[in-house]
XYZ file of C-alpha atoms in Angstrom:
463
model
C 0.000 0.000 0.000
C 1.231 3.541 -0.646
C 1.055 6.626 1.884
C -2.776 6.887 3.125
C -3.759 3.613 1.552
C -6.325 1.745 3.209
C -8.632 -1.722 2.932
C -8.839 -5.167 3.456
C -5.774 -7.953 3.840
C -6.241 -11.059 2.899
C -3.594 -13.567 3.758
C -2.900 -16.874 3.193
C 0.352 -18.300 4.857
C 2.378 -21.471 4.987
C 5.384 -23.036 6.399
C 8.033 -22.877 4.005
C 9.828 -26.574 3.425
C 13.595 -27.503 2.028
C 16.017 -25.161 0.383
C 14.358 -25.581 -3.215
C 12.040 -22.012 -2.967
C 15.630 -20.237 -3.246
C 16.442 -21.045 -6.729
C 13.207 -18.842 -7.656
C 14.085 -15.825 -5.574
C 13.756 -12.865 -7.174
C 14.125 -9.753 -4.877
C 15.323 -9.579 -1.448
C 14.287 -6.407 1.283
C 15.810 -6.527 4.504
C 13.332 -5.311 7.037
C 13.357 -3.904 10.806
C 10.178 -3.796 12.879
C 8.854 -3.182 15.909
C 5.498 -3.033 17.555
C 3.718 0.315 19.156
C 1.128 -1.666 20.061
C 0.183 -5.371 20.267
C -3.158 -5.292 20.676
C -4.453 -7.575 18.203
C -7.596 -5.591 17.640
C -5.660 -2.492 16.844
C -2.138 -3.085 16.192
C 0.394 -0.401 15.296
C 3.444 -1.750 13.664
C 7.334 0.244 12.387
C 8.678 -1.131 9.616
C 12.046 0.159 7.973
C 14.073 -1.157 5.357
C 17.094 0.267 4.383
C 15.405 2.874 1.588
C 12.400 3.185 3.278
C 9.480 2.981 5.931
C 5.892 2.604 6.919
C 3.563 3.133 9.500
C 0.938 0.246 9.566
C -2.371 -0.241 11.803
C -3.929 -3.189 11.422
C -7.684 -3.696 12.568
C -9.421 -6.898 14.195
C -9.147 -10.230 12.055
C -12.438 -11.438 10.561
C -11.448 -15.038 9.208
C -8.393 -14.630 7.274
C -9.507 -11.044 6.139
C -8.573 -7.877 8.395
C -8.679 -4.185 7.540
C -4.979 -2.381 7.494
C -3.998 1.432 7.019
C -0.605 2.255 6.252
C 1.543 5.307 5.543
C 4.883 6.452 4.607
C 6.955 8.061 7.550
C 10.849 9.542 7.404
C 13.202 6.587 7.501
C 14.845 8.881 10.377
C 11.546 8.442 12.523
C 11.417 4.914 11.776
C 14.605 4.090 12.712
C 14.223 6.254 16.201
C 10.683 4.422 17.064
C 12.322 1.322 16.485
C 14.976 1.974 18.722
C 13.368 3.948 21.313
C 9.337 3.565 21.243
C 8.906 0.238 20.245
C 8.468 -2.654 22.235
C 11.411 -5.273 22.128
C 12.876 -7.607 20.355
C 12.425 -6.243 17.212
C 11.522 -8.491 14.339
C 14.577 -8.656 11.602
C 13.603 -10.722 8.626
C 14.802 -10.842 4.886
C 11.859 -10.691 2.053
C 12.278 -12.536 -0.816
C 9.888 -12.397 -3.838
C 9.336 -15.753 -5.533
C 6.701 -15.950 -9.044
C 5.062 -19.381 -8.977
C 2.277 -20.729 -10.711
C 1.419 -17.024 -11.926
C 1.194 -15.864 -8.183
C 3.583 -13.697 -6.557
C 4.888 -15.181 -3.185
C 6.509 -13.421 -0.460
C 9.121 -15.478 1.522
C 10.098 -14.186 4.982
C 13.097 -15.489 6.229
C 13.101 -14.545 9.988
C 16.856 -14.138 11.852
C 17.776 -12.920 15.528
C 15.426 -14.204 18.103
C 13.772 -15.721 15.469
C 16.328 -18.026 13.356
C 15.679 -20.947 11.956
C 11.897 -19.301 10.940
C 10.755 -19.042 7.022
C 6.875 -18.234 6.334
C 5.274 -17.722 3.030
C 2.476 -15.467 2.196
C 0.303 -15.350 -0.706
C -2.346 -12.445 -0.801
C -5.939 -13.778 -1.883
C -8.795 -12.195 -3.500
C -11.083 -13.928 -1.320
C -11.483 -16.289 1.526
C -11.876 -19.982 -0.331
C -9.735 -18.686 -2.990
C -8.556 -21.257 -4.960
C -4.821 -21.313 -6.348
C -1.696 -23.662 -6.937
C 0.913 -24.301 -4.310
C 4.259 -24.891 -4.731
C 6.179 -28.266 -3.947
C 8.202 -26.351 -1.017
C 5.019 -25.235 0.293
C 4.316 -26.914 4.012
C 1.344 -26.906 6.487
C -0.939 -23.636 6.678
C -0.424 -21.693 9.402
C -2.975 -18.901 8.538
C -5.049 -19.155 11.823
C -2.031 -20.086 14.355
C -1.879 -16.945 15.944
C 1.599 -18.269 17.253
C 3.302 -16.957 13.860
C 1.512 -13.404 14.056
C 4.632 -10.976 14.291
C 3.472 -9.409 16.802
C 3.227 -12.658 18.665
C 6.897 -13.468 17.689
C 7.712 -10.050 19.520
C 6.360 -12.075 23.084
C 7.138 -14.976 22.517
C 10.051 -15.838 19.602
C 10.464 -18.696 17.683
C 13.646 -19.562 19.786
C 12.165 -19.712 22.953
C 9.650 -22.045 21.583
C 11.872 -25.327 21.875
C 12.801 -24.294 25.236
C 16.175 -22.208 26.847
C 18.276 -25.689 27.029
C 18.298 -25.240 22.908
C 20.103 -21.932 22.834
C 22.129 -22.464 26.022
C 23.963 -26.091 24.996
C 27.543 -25.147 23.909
C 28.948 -28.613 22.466
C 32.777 -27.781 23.107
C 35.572 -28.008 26.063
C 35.460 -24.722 27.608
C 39.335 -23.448 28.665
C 38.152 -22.605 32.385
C 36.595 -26.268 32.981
C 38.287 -29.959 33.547
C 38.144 -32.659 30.983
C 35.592 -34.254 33.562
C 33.537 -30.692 33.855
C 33.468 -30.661 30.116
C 32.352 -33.589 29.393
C 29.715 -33.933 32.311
C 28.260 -30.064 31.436
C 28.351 -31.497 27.639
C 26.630 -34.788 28.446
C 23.550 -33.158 30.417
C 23.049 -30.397 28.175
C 22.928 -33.059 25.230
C 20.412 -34.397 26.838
C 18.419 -31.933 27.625
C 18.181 -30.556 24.620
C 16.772 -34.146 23.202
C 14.389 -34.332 26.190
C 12.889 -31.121 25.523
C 12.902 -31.121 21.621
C 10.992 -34.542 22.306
C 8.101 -33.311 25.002
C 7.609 -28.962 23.915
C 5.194 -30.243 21.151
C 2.190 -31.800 21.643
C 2.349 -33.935 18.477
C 5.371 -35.096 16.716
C 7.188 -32.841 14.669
C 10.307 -33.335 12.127
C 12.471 -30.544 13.129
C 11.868 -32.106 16.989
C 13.176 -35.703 16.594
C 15.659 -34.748 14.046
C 17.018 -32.295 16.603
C 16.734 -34.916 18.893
C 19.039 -37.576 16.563
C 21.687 -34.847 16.470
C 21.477 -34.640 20.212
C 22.116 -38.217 20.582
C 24.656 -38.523 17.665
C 26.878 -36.005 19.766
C 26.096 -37.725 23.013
C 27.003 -40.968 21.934
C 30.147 -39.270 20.309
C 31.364 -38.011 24.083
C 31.001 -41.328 25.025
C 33.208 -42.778 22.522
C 36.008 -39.872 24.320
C 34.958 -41.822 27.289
C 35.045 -45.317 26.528
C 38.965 -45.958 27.746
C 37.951 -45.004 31.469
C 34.214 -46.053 31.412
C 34.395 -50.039 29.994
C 31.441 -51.088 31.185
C 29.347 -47.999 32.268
C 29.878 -47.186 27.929
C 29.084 -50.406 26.430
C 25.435 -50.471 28.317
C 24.907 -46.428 28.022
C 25.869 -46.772 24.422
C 23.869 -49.722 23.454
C 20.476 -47.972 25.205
C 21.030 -44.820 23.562
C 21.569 -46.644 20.255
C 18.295 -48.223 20.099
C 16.226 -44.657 21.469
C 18.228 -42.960 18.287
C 16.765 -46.071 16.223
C 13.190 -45.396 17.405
C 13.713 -41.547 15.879
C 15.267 -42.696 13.013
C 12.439 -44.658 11.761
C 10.250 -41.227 11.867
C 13.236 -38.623 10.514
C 13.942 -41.168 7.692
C 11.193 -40.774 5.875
C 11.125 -37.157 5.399
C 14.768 -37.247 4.749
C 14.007 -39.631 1.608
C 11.313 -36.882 0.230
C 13.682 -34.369 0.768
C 16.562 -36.403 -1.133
C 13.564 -36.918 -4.063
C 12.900 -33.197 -4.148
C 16.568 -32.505 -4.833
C 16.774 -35.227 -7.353
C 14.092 -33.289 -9.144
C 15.900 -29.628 -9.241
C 18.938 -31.573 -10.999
C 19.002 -29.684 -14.787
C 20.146 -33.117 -16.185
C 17.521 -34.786 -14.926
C 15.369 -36.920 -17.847
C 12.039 -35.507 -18.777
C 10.109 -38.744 -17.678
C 12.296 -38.734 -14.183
C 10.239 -36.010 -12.622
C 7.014 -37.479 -12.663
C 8.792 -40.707 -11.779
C 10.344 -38.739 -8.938
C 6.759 -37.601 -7.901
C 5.553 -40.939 -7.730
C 8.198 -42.359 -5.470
C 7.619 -38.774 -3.046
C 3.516 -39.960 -2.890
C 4.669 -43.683 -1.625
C 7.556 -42.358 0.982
C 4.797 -39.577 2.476
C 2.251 -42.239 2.725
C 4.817 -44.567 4.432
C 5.446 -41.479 6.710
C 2.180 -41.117 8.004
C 2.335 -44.758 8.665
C 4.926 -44.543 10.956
C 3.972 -41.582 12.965
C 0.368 -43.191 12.958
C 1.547 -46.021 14.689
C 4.465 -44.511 16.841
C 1.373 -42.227 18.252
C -0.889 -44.588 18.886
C 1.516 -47.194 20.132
C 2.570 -43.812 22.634
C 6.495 -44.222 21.440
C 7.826 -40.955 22.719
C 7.347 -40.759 25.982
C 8.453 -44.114 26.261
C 11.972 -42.885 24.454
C 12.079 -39.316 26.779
C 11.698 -41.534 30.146
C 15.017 -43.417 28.997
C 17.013 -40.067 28.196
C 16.065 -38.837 31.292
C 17.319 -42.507 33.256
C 20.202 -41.770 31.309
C 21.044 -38.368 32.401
C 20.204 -39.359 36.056
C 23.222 -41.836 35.862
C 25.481 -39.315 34.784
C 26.610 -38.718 38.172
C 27.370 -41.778 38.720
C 30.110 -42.213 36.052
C 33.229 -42.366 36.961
C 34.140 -39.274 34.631
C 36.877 -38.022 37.036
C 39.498 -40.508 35.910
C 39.217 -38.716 32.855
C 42.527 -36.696 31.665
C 43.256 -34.825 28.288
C 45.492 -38.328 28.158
C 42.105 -40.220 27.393
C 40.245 -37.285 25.106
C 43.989 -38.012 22.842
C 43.598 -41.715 22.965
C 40.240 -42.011 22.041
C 40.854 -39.867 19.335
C 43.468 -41.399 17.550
C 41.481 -44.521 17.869
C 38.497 -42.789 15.975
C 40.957 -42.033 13.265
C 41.929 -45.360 12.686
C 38.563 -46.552 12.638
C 37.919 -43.850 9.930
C 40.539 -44.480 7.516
C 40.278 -48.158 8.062
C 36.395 -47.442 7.114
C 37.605 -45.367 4.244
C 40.012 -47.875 2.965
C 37.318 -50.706 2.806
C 34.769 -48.585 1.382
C 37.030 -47.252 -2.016
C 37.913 -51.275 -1.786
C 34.732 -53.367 -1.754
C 32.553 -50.069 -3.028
C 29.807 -51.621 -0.514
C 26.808 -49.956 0.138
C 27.589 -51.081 3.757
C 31.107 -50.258 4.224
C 30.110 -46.829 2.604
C 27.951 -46.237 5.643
C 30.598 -47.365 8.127
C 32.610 -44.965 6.955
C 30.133 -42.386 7.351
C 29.427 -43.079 10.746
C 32.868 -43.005 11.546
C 33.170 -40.224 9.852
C 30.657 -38.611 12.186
C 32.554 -39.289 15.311
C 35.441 -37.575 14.068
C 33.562 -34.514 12.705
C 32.009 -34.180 16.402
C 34.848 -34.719 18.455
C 37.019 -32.017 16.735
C 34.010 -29.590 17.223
C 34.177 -30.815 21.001
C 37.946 -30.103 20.760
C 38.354 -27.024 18.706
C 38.634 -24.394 21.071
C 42.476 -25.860 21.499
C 43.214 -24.158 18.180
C 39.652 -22.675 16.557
C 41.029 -22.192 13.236
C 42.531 -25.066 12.165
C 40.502 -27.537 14.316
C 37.289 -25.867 12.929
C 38.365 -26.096 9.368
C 39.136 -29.933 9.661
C 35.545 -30.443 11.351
C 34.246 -28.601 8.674
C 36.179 -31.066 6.253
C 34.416 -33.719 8.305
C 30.694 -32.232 7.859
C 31.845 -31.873 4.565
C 32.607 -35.751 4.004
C 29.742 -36.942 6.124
C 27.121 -35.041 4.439
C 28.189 -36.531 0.989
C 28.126 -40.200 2.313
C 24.727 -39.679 4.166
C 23.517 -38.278 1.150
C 24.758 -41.281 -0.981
C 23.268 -43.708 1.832
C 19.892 -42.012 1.702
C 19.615 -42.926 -2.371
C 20.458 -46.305 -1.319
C 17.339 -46.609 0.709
C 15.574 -45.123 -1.894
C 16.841 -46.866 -4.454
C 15.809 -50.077 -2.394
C 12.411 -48.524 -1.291
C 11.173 -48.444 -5.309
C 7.952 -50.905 -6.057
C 8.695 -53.233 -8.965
C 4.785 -54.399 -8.962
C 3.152 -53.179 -11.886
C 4.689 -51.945 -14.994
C 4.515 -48.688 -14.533
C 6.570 -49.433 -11.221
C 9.294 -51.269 -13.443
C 9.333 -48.644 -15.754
C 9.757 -46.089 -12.963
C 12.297 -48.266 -11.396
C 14.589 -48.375 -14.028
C 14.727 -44.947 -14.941
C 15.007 -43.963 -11.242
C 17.797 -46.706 -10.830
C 20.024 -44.823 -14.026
C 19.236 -41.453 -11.909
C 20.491 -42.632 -8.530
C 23.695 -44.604 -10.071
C 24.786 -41.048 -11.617
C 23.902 -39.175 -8.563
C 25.801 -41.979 -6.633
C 28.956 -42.203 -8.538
C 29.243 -37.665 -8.257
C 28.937 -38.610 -4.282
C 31.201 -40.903 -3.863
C 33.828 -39.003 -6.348
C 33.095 -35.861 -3.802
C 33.904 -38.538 -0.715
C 37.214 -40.013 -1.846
C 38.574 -36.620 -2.665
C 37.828 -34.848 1.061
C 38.963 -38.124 2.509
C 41.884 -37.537 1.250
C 42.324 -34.387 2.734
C 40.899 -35.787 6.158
C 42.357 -39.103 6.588
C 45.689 -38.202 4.716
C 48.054 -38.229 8.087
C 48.461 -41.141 10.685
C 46.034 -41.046 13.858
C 49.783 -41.080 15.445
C 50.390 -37.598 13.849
C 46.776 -36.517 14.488
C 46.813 -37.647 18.202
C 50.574 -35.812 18.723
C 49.079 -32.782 17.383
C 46.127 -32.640 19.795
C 48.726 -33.164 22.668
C 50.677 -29.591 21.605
C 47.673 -27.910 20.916
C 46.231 -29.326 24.663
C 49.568 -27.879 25.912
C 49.687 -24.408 24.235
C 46.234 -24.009 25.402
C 46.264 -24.562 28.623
């Protein structure tokens, strides 16, 4: 609207899903705003971008339809309401225009207290307006009065997943003990799986795949551990093994549509592929709901959040103070060997399985160097980015495996699918595992002797 405009909004808005909305990006505005008032009735919102600013008040919602009144102000005013009138945080999110479907989208990427948060907006004629949504379109949130921004200003998207989220640091502070480190590390871990797992009422992607990380890195500590612990590790290990299992079967699913909807942004891709492609995405969703049918009415959860939180009880009662910078080194050069000994039987036997041993050892080295960085941030952090690096191009070559082997050969359109799908994986495959052997190179290139002498200096220089 332009200076004294006024009518009726009509909004329609949606979670945004995947990364595949950014290739259609046409315009970005960075915005600042703030709320005068938060009323929902009568709310009085700031907003500034960096040429520009407004003035908006918007009246009480009726459905999806409420009436707004906006007018151009001095950027100079804006910018001192925002920083002296208006209530705080501010919201800071980056616009981006996106044509789809001959609509015009609006993407709002949220950052600050509200990271991690994209919305997209489509303005309607009418309520029960019918249009076409795109494929990285996700669930409606037009009535959740959660998403308002003036309810983000209350209560931001952060704060949603609870304060152990933004206050777990996963690294060996220089003012604690190997045993403080690793204890602080271990319960916040943890925690932030145990509350990822109970904040929603229903089960949620983003929650148990927050909740595998959680676990990935917890199980990882152990492994630092496992010289001192014996016993206490094998049992600790094996339990939290088979609660990241139980999440696994619910992440996995999503994490093969989102492998499908990347398979379909590939230029090369055949003509007859995509619909293919679409196919295979129907079967894995319906499989989805399946799973988190069942895991809800079989009450799975809860039953996996009671054993973190056994787990975390008998923390203290680990016998983590035998632990020395000795045993972090140790167990370190052990996870080396295990990698390249992973990586040499992989380029070997070219094994789906040994592919994915290497991958999960892979992981363990990628998270104990973030543990470990702070010894020497820039060179520790660029070899754990080397790791991520590696990692995500094996976990991406093990997810088309499980697709590969999730493809119906029933009818004969499924055997026509399945052979065309089969050529498409194999060439996405062999680009992967090109990627892999090259970074592993660069990763696995010295002895764990070297590796675990180098750690040693850095251990002493630091502290």
């Amino acid at each position: 609207m332009s200076n004294g405009d006024m009518g009726n909004e009509t909004e329609r808005r949606f979670l945004v899903r995947g990364e595949a909305w950014r290739k259609s990006a046409k315009k970005e505005v960075e915005y600042r705003q703030g709320y005068l008032s938060l009323d929902p009735d009568r709310n009085v919102r700031v907003r500034a971008s960096a040429d520009d600013a407004v003035i908006t008040i918007k009246g009480k919602r009726q459905g999806l339809t409420r009436s707004e009144f906006e007018y151009a102000i001095p950027l100079e005013d804006a910018t001192l309401l925002l920083s002296e009138v208006c209530q705080k945080p501010l919201i800071y999110k980056t616009r981006f225009t996106i044509p789809a479907n001959r609509q015009k989208w609006e993407v709002d990427e949220y950052q600050n207290e509200n990271q991690g948060l994209i919305i997209a907006e489509l303005e309607v004629r009418r309520n029960g307006h019918r249009f076409a949504k795109p494929e990285w379109i996700g669930e409606e949130i037009s009535e959740d009065e959660r998403f308002n921004n003036a309810a983000l200003v209350e209560h931001p998207y952060r704060t949603w997943r609870g304060a152990a989220v933004g206050l777990a640091k996963y690294y060996l502070r220089h003012s604690e003990s190997v045993p403080e480190g690793l204890s602080r590390s271990l319960h916040e871990q943890l925690d932030v799986a145990i509350t990822e797992l109970t904040d929603s009422q229903e089960l949620a992607d983003e929650g148990i795949h927050e909740a595998r990380k959680c676990l990935k890195k917890t199980r990882t500590l152990l492994r630092l551990a496992r010289p001192i612990l014996g016993r206490v590790y094998r049992e600790q290990n094996t339990q939290m093994r088979d609660a990241g299992r139980k999440l696994s079967e619910l992440r996995d699913m999503q994490v093969l549509a989102d492998t499908v909807d990347q398979l379909k942004e590939k230029e090369e891709l055949p003509s007859a592929a995509k619909p293919a492609l679409e196919r295979m995405r129907g079967i894995i969703l319906r499989r989805k709901e399946e799973l988190f049918r069942q895991a809800e009415q079989q009450n799975e959860l809860p039953g996996v959040v009671e054993k973190l939180r056994e787990i975390r009880t008998a923390i203290s009662a680990w016998p983590l103070e035998r632990i020395t910078h000795e045993t972090l080194m140790s167990a370190f050069e052990e996870s080396m060997q295990r990698g390249q000994l992973a990586f040499a039987a992989a380029l070997k036997n070219q094994q789906d399985e040994d592919f994915h041993n290497w991958r999960k050892r892979t992981k363990d080295v990628r998270y104990q160097l973030e543990f470990l960085h702070k010894m020497w941030t820039d060179v520790l952090s660029g070899y754990a980015a080397n790791a991520k690096q590696l990692e995500q191009a094996l976990g991406k070559d093990h997810d088309l495996a499980v697709l590969r082997g999730m493809i119906p050969r029933k009818t004969s359109q499924e055997k026509k699918d399945a052979a065309l799908l089969a050529a498409v994986i194999r060439d996405e495959r062999k680009v992967l595992r090109k990627e892999a052997e090259s970074t592993g190179q660069l990763l696995y290139g010295e002895s764990p002797k070297l590796w675990a002498e180098r750690l040693e200096r850095c251990w002493q220089a630091w502290k």
